[in-house]
Short mmCIF file of C-alpha atoms and ligand atoms in Angstrom, two decimals:
data_model
loop_
_atom_site.label_atom_id
_atom_site.label_comp_id
_atom_site.label_asym_id
_atom_site.label_seq_id
_atom_site.Cartn_x
_atom_site.Cartn_y
_atom_site.Cartn_z
CA MET A 1143 22.97 -27.65 -95.86
CA ALA A 1144 19.55 -26.67 -95.76
CA SER A 1145 18.44 -23.71 -94.64
CA PRO A 1146 16.58 -23.65 -91.28
CA LYS A 1147 12.82 -22.90 -91.06
CA ILE A 1148 11.74 -19.79 -88.84
CA GLU A 1149 8.33 -19.71 -87.35
CA ALA A 1150 6.67 -17.54 -84.71
CA VAL A 1151 4.96 -20.06 -82.45
CA VAL A 1152 4.08 -16.92 -79.82
CA ARG A 1153 2.39 -14.42 -81.59
CA GLU A 1154 2.42 -11.91 -78.77
CA ARG A 1155 4.56 -8.76 -78.16
CA HIS A 1156 6.51 -9.52 -74.96
CA ARG A 1157 8.13 -6.54 -74.10
CA MET A 1158 11.22 -8.32 -73.48
CA ALA A 1159 10.86 -11.73 -73.32
CA GLU A 1160 13.96 -13.98 -72.25
CA CYS A 1161 15.64 -16.51 -70.77
CA PRO A 1162 13.62 -19.85 -72.28
CA VAL A 1163 13.68 -23.16 -70.79
CA TRP A 1164 12.68 -26.41 -72.37
CA GLU A 1165 10.63 -28.48 -69.61
CA GLU A 1166 10.56 -31.79 -71.05
CA GLU A 1167 8.21 -33.66 -68.35
CA THR A 1168 5.31 -31.39 -69.63
CA GLY A 1169 6.51 -30.61 -72.58
CA ARG A 1170 6.24 -26.53 -72.62
CA LEU A 1171 8.20 -23.50 -72.85
CA VAL A 1172 8.98 -21.77 -70.13
CA TYR A 1173 10.63 -18.43 -70.16
CA VAL A 1174 10.23 -14.71 -68.96
CA ASP A 1175 9.13 -11.71 -69.93
CA ILE A 1176 11.32 -8.95 -67.85
CA ASN A 1177 9.54 -5.81 -68.10
CA ALA A 1178 6.15 -7.07 -67.74
CA ARG A 1179 7.45 -8.86 -64.47
CA LYS A 1180 5.87 -11.76 -65.97
CA VAL A 1181 6.46 -15.93 -66.05
CA CYS A 1182 5.42 -17.84 -68.86
CA ARG A 1183 5.33 -20.72 -70.17
CA TRP A 1184 3.72 -21.74 -73.66
CA SER A 1185 2.57 -25.41 -74.66
CA PRO A 1186 3.16 -26.04 -78.34
CA LEU A 1187 0.17 -28.65 -77.97
CA SER A 1188 -2.25 -26.23 -76.94
CA GLY A 1189 -0.95 -23.04 -77.90
CA GLU A 1190 -1.80 -21.54 -74.73
CA VAL A 1191 0.63 -18.69 -72.66
CA GLN A 1192 -0.12 -18.94 -68.82
CA THR A 1193 2.03 -16.66 -67.17
CA VAL A 1194 2.07 -15.80 -63.38
CA GLY A 1195 3.15 -12.03 -62.46
CA LEU A 1196 5.63 -10.87 -60.20
CA ARG A 1197 6.08 -7.23 -57.91
CA ASN A 1198 9.40 -6.75 -59.81
CA ARG A 1199 11.39 -7.57 -63.14
CA VAL A 1200 11.93 -10.91 -63.33
CA GLY A 1201 15.16 -11.47 -64.86
CA CYS A 1202 15.39 -15.19 -65.06
CA VAL A 1203 13.61 -19.19 -64.30
CA GLY A 1204 15.14 -22.52 -64.01
CA LEU A 1205 13.03 -25.45 -63.21
CA CYS A 1206 12.61 -27.03 -59.67
CA ARG A 1207 10.42 -29.77 -60.01
CA GLU A 1208 7.13 -29.61 -61.89
CA GLY A 1209 5.04 -26.81 -61.22
CA THR A 1210 7.88 -24.91 -58.91
CA TYR A 1211 11.05 -22.88 -60.69
CA VAL A 1212 13.54 -21.33 -59.57
CA VAL A 1213 13.21 -17.40 -60.11
CA ALA A 1214 15.46 -13.93 -60.09
CA ALA A 1215 13.23 -10.90 -59.73
CA GLY A 1216 14.11 -7.47 -58.54
CA THR A 1217 17.78 -8.32 -56.56
CA CYS A 1218 15.90 -11.41 -55.28
CA LEU A 1219 16.16 -14.76 -55.60
CA GLY A 1220 13.59 -17.42 -54.56
CA PHE A 1221 10.79 -20.20 -55.56
CA LEU A 1222 7.65 -19.75 -57.73
CA ASP A 1223 4.85 -21.73 -57.02
CA TRP A 1224 2.93 -22.12 -60.06
CA GLY A 1225 -0.05 -23.34 -58.46
CA THR A 1226 -0.52 -20.96 -55.82
CA GLN A 1227 1.23 -18.13 -57.96
CA GLU A 1228 3.12 -17.52 -54.62
CA ALA A 1229 6.88 -16.42 -55.19
CA ARG A 1230 9.53 -17.06 -51.94
CA TRP A 1231 11.82 -14.96 -51.65
CA VAL A 1232 15.16 -16.58 -50.27
CA ALA A 1233 18.22 -14.02 -50.75
CA ARG A 1234 18.15 -10.17 -51.78
CA LEU A 1235 21.97 -9.30 -52.83
CA ASP A 1236 23.18 -5.76 -54.17
CA THR A 1237 21.27 -4.24 -51.60
CA ASP A 1238 23.83 -1.66 -51.64
CA LYS A 1239 23.12 -0.90 -55.49
CA PRO A 1240 19.68 0.12 -55.45
CA HIS A 1241 19.58 0.39 -59.04
CA ASN A 1242 20.62 -2.74 -60.40
CA ARG A 1243 18.18 -6.02 -60.97
CA PHE A 1244 18.51 -9.54 -61.69
CA ASN A 1245 19.14 -10.82 -65.32
CA ASP A 1246 19.99 -13.64 -66.99
CA GLY A 1247 20.66 -16.93 -65.12
CA LYS A 1248 20.44 -20.62 -65.51
CA VAL A 1249 21.04 -24.23 -63.14
CA ASP A 1250 24.05 -25.52 -63.61
CA PRO A 1251 25.24 -29.28 -63.96
CA ALA A 1252 25.49 -29.54 -59.87
CA GLY A 1253 21.94 -27.74 -59.53
CA ARG A 1254 23.35 -24.24 -58.43
CA PHE A 1255 21.07 -21.37 -59.71
CA VAL A 1256 23.41 -19.07 -61.26
CA ALA A 1257 21.97 -15.65 -62.04
CA GLY A 1258 23.51 -12.47 -62.83
CA THR A 1259 22.89 -8.65 -62.10
CA MET A 1260 22.65 -5.33 -64.07
CA PRO A 1261 22.34 -1.62 -63.29
CA GLU A 1262 18.76 -0.34 -65.37
CA ALA A 1263 20.18 1.98 -67.65
CA SER A 1264 20.19 5.92 -66.66
CA ALA A 1265 19.29 6.74 -69.95
CA PRO A 1266 18.35 4.73 -73.21
CA GLY A 1267 21.09 2.70 -73.94
CA GLU A 1268 23.43 4.31 -71.14
CA TRP A 1269 24.58 1.99 -68.05
CA GLN A 1270 27.26 2.87 -65.30
CA ARG A 1271 29.86 -0.19 -66.19
CA GLY A 1272 31.20 -2.66 -63.55
CA GLN A 1273 28.01 -2.76 -61.52
CA GLY A 1274 27.13 -6.25 -62.41
CA SER A 1275 27.78 -9.28 -60.00
CA LEU A 1276 27.30 -12.85 -60.34
CA TYR A 1277 25.88 -15.19 -57.89
CA SER A 1278 25.12 -19.01 -57.50
CA LEU A 1279 22.41 -19.73 -55.22
CA GLN A 1280 23.07 -23.66 -53.87
CA PRO A 1281 20.83 -26.10 -53.05
CA ASP A 1282 21.07 -25.66 -49.43
CA GLY A 1283 20.11 -22.14 -49.65
CA SER A 1284 23.29 -20.49 -49.58
CA VAL A 1285 24.19 -17.90 -51.36
CA ALA A 1286 28.08 -17.12 -53.35
CA ARG A 1287 28.91 -14.43 -55.23
CA ARG A 1288 31.25 -15.72 -58.12
CA LEU A 1289 32.24 -12.68 -60.25
CA HIS A 1290 32.06 -8.86 -59.91
CA GLY A 1291 32.87 -5.70 -61.74
CA LEU A 1292 30.77 -6.65 -64.51
CA GLY A 1293 28.65 -4.44 -67.11
CA ILE A 1294 25.48 -6.11 -68.41
CA SER A 1295 25.54 -10.35 -66.64
CA ASN A 1296 24.14 -12.14 -69.34
CA GLY A 1297 23.64 -15.51 -71.56
CA LEU A 1298 25.40 -18.26 -69.74
CA ASP A 1299 26.40 -21.93 -70.31
CA TRP A 1300 28.72 -24.99 -69.69
CA SER A 1301 30.46 -27.01 -71.57
CA LEU A 1302 29.89 -30.64 -72.29
CA ASP A 1303 32.31 -31.75 -69.73
CA HIS A 1304 31.13 -29.29 -67.16
CA ARG A 1305 34.64 -27.56 -66.63
CA THR A 1306 34.17 -24.48 -68.90
CA PHE A 1307 31.64 -21.66 -67.92
CA TYR A 1308 30.51 -19.15 -70.83
CA HIS A 1309 29.31 -16.32 -69.99
CA VAL A 1310 28.09 -12.75 -71.50
CA ASP A 1311 29.24 -9.41 -70.38
CA SER A 1312 26.80 -7.34 -73.04
CA LEU A 1313 27.96 -4.08 -72.38
CA GLU A 1314 31.54 -5.19 -73.29
CA TYR A 1315 30.04 -6.97 -76.47
CA CYS A 1316 32.48 -10.13 -75.27
CA VAL A 1317 31.69 -13.97 -74.52
CA ARG A 1318 34.66 -15.47 -72.22
CA ALA A 1319 35.46 -18.62 -70.98
CA TYR A 1320 36.09 -19.37 -67.53
CA ASP A 1321 37.32 -22.49 -65.68
CA TYR A 1322 34.37 -24.17 -63.65
CA ASP A 1323 34.26 -26.19 -60.11
CA THR A 1324 30.99 -28.04 -60.42
CA HIS A 1325 32.33 -29.64 -56.87
CA THR A 1326 32.64 -25.58 -55.47
CA GLY A 1327 30.56 -23.79 -58.58
CA GLY A 1328 34.12 -21.67 -58.28
CA ILE A 1329 34.98 -19.49 -61.45
CA GLY A 1330 38.17 -18.64 -62.59
CA ASN A 1331 40.67 -17.93 -65.39
CA PRO A 1332 38.52 -15.62 -67.57
CA ARG A 1333 39.53 -15.20 -71.55
CA LEU A 1334 37.83 -13.93 -74.10
CA LEU A 1335 36.41 -16.39 -76.30
CA CYS A 1336 34.60 -13.94 -78.49
CA ARG A 1337 33.85 -9.59 -78.78
CA LEU A 1338 30.92 -8.88 -81.47
CA ALA A 1339 31.72 -6.07 -83.91
CA GLN A 1340 29.68 -3.37 -83.23
CA GLY A 1341 27.01 -3.73 -86.46
CA GLN A 1342 26.71 -7.73 -85.32
CA GLY A 1343 24.49 -6.18 -82.52
CA MET A 1344 25.29 -6.96 -78.46
CA PRO A 1345 25.56 -10.44 -77.45
CA ASP A 1346 22.74 -11.47 -74.80
CA GLY A 1347 21.15 -14.94 -74.31
CA LEU A 1348 22.92 -18.18 -75.05
CA CYS A 1349 23.21 -21.87 -75.04
CA VAL A 1350 25.68 -24.67 -75.76
CA ASP A 1351 24.65 -27.37 -78.21
CA ALA A 1352 24.76 -31.72 -77.83
CA THR A 1353 27.65 -31.10 -80.00
CA GLY A 1354 29.37 -28.05 -77.56
CA LYS A 1355 28.67 -25.45 -80.00
CA LEU A 1356 27.38 -22.02 -78.92
CA TRP A 1357 24.50 -20.05 -80.25
CA VAL A 1358 24.21 -16.56 -79.26
CA ALA A 1359 21.58 -14.13 -79.93
CA CYS A 1360 22.53 -11.00 -80.83
CA ILE A 1361 19.99 -8.52 -79.68
CA ASP A 1362 19.71 -5.57 -82.04
CA GLY A 1363 21.58 -7.79 -84.52
CA GLY A 1364 18.64 -9.70 -85.61
CA ARG A 1365 20.62 -13.18 -85.24
CA VAL A 1366 21.34 -15.57 -83.67
CA VAL A 1367 25.19 -16.60 -84.16
CA CYS A 1368 27.18 -20.39 -83.98
CA LEU A 1369 30.45 -20.37 -82.36
CA ASP A 1370 32.93 -22.42 -82.24
CA PRO A 1371 33.72 -23.50 -77.94
CA GLU A 1372 37.53 -23.19 -78.44
CA THR A 1373 38.16 -20.38 -81.04
CA GLY A 1374 35.37 -18.28 -80.38
CA THR A 1375 35.11 -18.28 -84.59
CA LEU A 1376 31.62 -17.55 -86.65
CA LEU A 1377 30.31 -20.76 -87.53
CA ARG A 1378 26.53 -20.02 -88.84
CA THR A 1379 24.79 -16.91 -88.52
CA VAL A 1380 20.60 -17.51 -88.25
CA ALA A 1381 19.04 -14.29 -89.44
CA MET A 1382 15.92 -13.23 -87.58
CA PRO A 1383 12.87 -11.52 -89.09
CA VAL A 1384 13.20 -9.28 -85.63
CA SER A 1385 15.82 -7.08 -84.70
CA ARG A 1386 15.85 -7.73 -80.65
CA VAL A 1387 17.34 -11.15 -80.79
CA THR A 1388 17.36 -11.86 -76.82
CA SER A 1389 18.45 -15.38 -75.94
CA CYS A 1390 17.66 -18.90 -77.02
CA CYS A 1391 17.31 -22.33 -75.88
CA PHE A 1392 16.63 -25.47 -77.49
CA GLY A 1393 13.91 -27.83 -76.70
CA GLY A 1394 11.04 -29.63 -78.28
CA PRO A 1395 11.26 -33.43 -79.45
CA SER A 1396 14.56 -34.36 -79.09
CA PHE A 1397 15.22 -30.99 -78.40
CA ALA A 1398 15.83 -30.47 -82.18
CA ASP A 1399 14.57 -27.22 -82.02
CA LEU A 1400 16.20 -23.90 -81.34
CA TYR A 1401 13.70 -21.63 -79.24
CA VAL A 1402 14.34 -17.78 -79.78
CA THR A 1403 12.94 -14.76 -77.58
CA SER A 1404 12.72 -11.70 -78.92
CA ALA A 1405 11.45 -7.93 -77.60
CA ALA A 1406 9.73 -5.38 -78.42
CA ASP A 1407 10.55 -2.43 -75.77
CA GLY A 1408 13.23 -0.47 -77.02
CA LEU A 1409 11.84 -0.11 -80.49
CA GLY A 1410 9.97 2.91 -81.57
CA PRO A 1411 6.59 3.26 -83.09
CA GLU A 1412 7.81 2.75 -86.83
CA GLN A 1413 10.56 0.82 -86.07
CA LEU A 1414 6.87 -1.46 -84.65
CA LEU A 1415 5.58 -0.84 -87.79
CA GLN A 1416 8.39 -2.53 -89.68
CA GLU A 1417 8.68 -5.61 -87.36
CA PRO A 1418 5.35 -6.51 -86.72
CA GLN A 1419 6.96 -9.47 -84.90
CA ALA A 1420 8.75 -8.05 -82.58
CA GLY A 1421 7.76 -9.78 -79.18
CA HIS A 1422 7.04 -12.95 -80.42
CA VAL A 1423 8.83 -15.98 -79.55
CA PHE A 1424 10.55 -18.01 -82.48
CA LYS A 1425 10.87 -22.04 -83.25
CA VAL A 1426 14.07 -22.33 -85.29
CA SER A 1427 13.73 -25.98 -86.80
CA GLY A 1428 16.06 -27.93 -89.61
CA LEU A 1429 19.26 -26.81 -88.22
CA GLY A 1430 20.56 -30.21 -88.50
CA VAL A 1431 21.21 -29.92 -84.14
CA CYS A 1432 20.36 -30.78 -81.00
CA GLY A 1433 20.30 -29.44 -77.81
CA ARG A 1434 20.95 -31.02 -74.21
CA ALA A 1435 18.31 -30.95 -71.20
CA PRO A 1436 18.24 -28.68 -68.99
CA HIS A 1437 19.58 -29.05 -65.17
CA CYS A 1438 16.73 -28.94 -62.83
CA PHE A 1439 17.61 -26.97 -59.18
CA PRO A 1440 16.90 -29.91 -56.61
CA CYS A 1441 13.63 -28.52 -54.64
ZN1 ZN B 81 19.46 -11.38 -71.73
#
């Protein structure tokens, strides 16, 4: 198998770039910088990065119609109008947990925006357990809580037949599979798909490719791993030039490239010298596999 080519395409030191989504209509990569409280979008044609700043940490972004995005920031879900740079919040969750914030999210095959929460670390690397939940914002504006008692709700995606939901709880180092009901948005029957060994880092963002396999970013593991969706077996490892690998999505022409985000926050000055590309966004090409177009929230 030919080794893939890894190229830093957005050479900016993002604090915590996350949640990449390929916007096919415009040929742009949309993502967030959680700690910089920004939604970003990058055009490979112009090389330009545009940003919109929000008041709170922004955990994730999903596509609506062009120029409008569904976002989760702080403990709120809402919509961002890129033209006016205004956010309109429609729901506030976890109101009983003042230290929580939204983390990763994605639009499901039926157009719900599914996003999870996590507590902020009380000290570096220390989180209170069981504080996170997973919510879905339905196209009619209502919100349902789907999972609770999570550690750090993180990467998520659906199987090719939409009947299985994959979800990462980073604090448990695990990727779980659940039954998914696309008609109701209901999630049930959890089973452990894979628990990462400590040396592999923490599982973070993930995506499913066009053959159904999972690609999981391993933060502090410096890699993206490809897992078998049935057995959780490690199929491939893509070693990245940075340790804090946060998330990935397929994009570009035919969704043939894997875009990988990373973080600089959490690294000390010495480590930053050793990892000059920390926080950059990378393109991995030549993997020999394609992804699927992301779903859109109908708004
Ligand atoms: Zn994440």
